[in-house]
């Protein structure tokens, strides 16, 4: 259960940070964690299994919060990049007019 407890702790930190803190660092970490959780679930029955599933639901909610935060950040970055691109096109347009 240590894997799930660590995961729950990271999820809580992420929730407290309003999605700023990552729950897993890399895709490889996420895959390894998913495999460990799956193997652990296979070996549990009854109340232990329900407890673990409950903990995993808390992690899922934290992941949803993290995803929402990342989507917001990406939308903000997209707006900034669009503004920069428009500015660069305007500068390029002015430069082209000056050469004529």
CSV table of C-alpha atoms in Angstrom, one decimal:
chain,number,residue,atom,x,y,z
A,1,UNK,CA,0.0,0.0,0.0
A,2,UNK,CA,3.1,2.3,0.3
A,3,UNK,CA,2.9,3.1,-3.5
A,4,UNK,CA,-0.7,4.3,-3.2
A,5,UNK,CA,0.1,6.2,0.0
A,6,UNK,CA,2.9,8.0,-1.7
A,7,UNK,CA,0.7,8.7,-4.7
A,8,UNK,CA,-2.0,10.0,-2.4
A,9,UNK,CA,0.5,12.3,-0.6
A,10,UNK,CA,1.6,13.7,-4.0
A,11,UNK,CA,-2.0,14.2,-5.0
A,12,UNK,CA,-2.7,16.1,-1.8
A,13,UNK,CA,0.3,18.4,-2.4
A,14,UNK,CA,-0.9,19.0,-5.9
A,15,UNK,CA,-4.4,19.9,-4.8
A,16,UNK,CA,-3.1,22.2,-2.1
A,17,UNK,CA,-0.9,23.9,-4.7
A,18,UNK,CA,-4.0,24.3,-6.9
A,19,UNK,CA,-2.6,22.0,-9.6
A,20,UNK,CA,0.8,23.6,-9.7
A,21,UNK,CA,2.7,20.6,-8.3
A,22,UNK,CA,3.1,17.5,-10.6
A,23,UNK,CA,1.9,14.2,-9.3
A,24,UNK,CA,4.3,12.2,-11.6
A,25,UNK,CA,7.3,13.6,-13.3
A,26,UNK,CA,7.5,11.7,-16.5
A,27,UNK,CA,5.4,9.4,-18.7
A,28,UNK,CA,7.7,6.5,-17.7
A,29,UNK,CA,7.0,7.2,-14.1
A,30,UNK,CA,3.2,7.3,-14.8
A,31,UNK,CA,3.4,4.0,-16.6
A,32,UNK,CA,5.4,2.3,-13.9
A,33,UNK,CA,3.1,3.7,-11.2
A,34,UNK,CA,0.0,2.4,-13.1
A,35,UNK,CA,1.5,-1.1,-13.4
A,36,UNK,CA,2.4,-1.1,-9.6
A,37,UNK,CA,-1.1,0.0,-8.7
A,38,UNK,CA,-2.7,-2.6,-11.1
A,39,UNK,CA,-0.6,-5.4,-9.6
A,40,UNK,CA,-1.4,-4.2,-6.1
A,41,UNK,CA,-5.1,-4.2,-6.8
A,42,UNK,CA,-5.0,-7.7,-8.2
A,43,UNK,CA,-3.7,-8.9,-4.8
A,44,UNK,CA,-6.4,-7.2,-2.7
A,45,UNK,CA,-9.9,-8.2,-1.8
A,46,UNK,CA,-12.8,-6.8,0.2
A,47,UNK,CA,-12.2,-3.7,2.4
A,48,UNK,CA,-8.6,-3.4,1.4
A,49,UNK,CA,-9.5,-3.2,-2.2
A,50,UNK,CA,-12.3,-0.6,-1.5
A,51,UNK,CA,-9.9,1.5,0.5
A,52,UNK,CA,-7.3,1.5,-2.3
A,53,UNK,CA,-9.9,2.3,-4.9
A,54,UNK,CA,-11.1,5.2,-2.7
A,55,UNK,CA,-7.5,6.5,-2.4
A,56,UNK,CA,-7.2,6.2,-6.2
A,57,UNK,CA,-10.4,8.3,-6.7
A,58,UNK,CA,-8.7,11.1,-4.6
A,59,UNK,CA,-5.7,10.8,-6.9
A,60,UNK,CA,-8.0,11.0,-10.0
A,61,UNK,CA,-9.5,14.2,-8.7
A,62,UNK,CA,-6.1,15.7,-8.1
A,63,UNK,CA,-5.1,14.6,-11.6
A,64,UNK,CA,-8.2,16.3,-13.0
A,65,UNK,CA,-7.2,19.5,-11.2
A,66,UNK,CA,-3.6,19.3,-12.5
A,67,UNK,CA,-4.9,18.7,-16.1
A,68,UNK,CA,-7.2,21.8,-15.7
A,69,UNK,CA,-4.3,23.9,-14.5
A,70,UNK,CA,-2.1,22.7,-17.4
A,71,UNK,CA,-4.9,23.4,-20.0
A,72,UNK,CA,-5.2,26.9,-18.6
A,73,UNK,CA,-1.5,27.4,-18.8
A,74,UNK,CA,-1.4,26.1,-22.3
A,75,UNK,CA,-4.2,28.4,-23.4
A,76,UNK,CA,-2.4,31.4,-21.9
A,77,UNK,CA,0.8,30.4,-23.7
A,78,UNK,CA,-1.1,30.0,-26.9
A,79,UNK,CA,-2.5,33.5,-26.6
A,80,UNK,CA,1.0,34.9,-26.0
A,81,UNK,CA,2.4,33.1,-29.0
A,82,UNK,CA,-0.4,34.3,-31.2
A,83,UNK,CA,0.2,37.8,-30.1
A,84,UNK,CA,4.0,37.5,-30.8
A,85,UNK,CA,3.3,36.0,-34.2
A,86,UNK,CA,0.9,38.8,-35.1
A,87,UNK,CA,3.5,41.3,-34.0
A,88,UNK,CA,6.2,39.6,-36.1
A,89,UNK,CA,4.0,39.6,-39.1
A,90,UNK,CA,3.3,43.3,-38.6
A,91,UNK,CA,7.0,44.0,-38.3
A,92,UNK,CA,7.7,42.0,-41.4
A,93,UNK,CA,5.0,43.9,-43.2
A,94,UNK,CA,6.4,47.3,-42.2
A,95,UNK,CA,9.8,46.1,-43.2
A,96,UNK,CA,8.6,45.1,-46.6
A,97,UNK,CA,6.9,48.5,-47.2
A,98,UNK,CA,10.0,50.4,-46.3
A,99,UNK,CA,12.1,48.7,-49.0
A,100,UNK,CA,10.0,49.7,-51.9
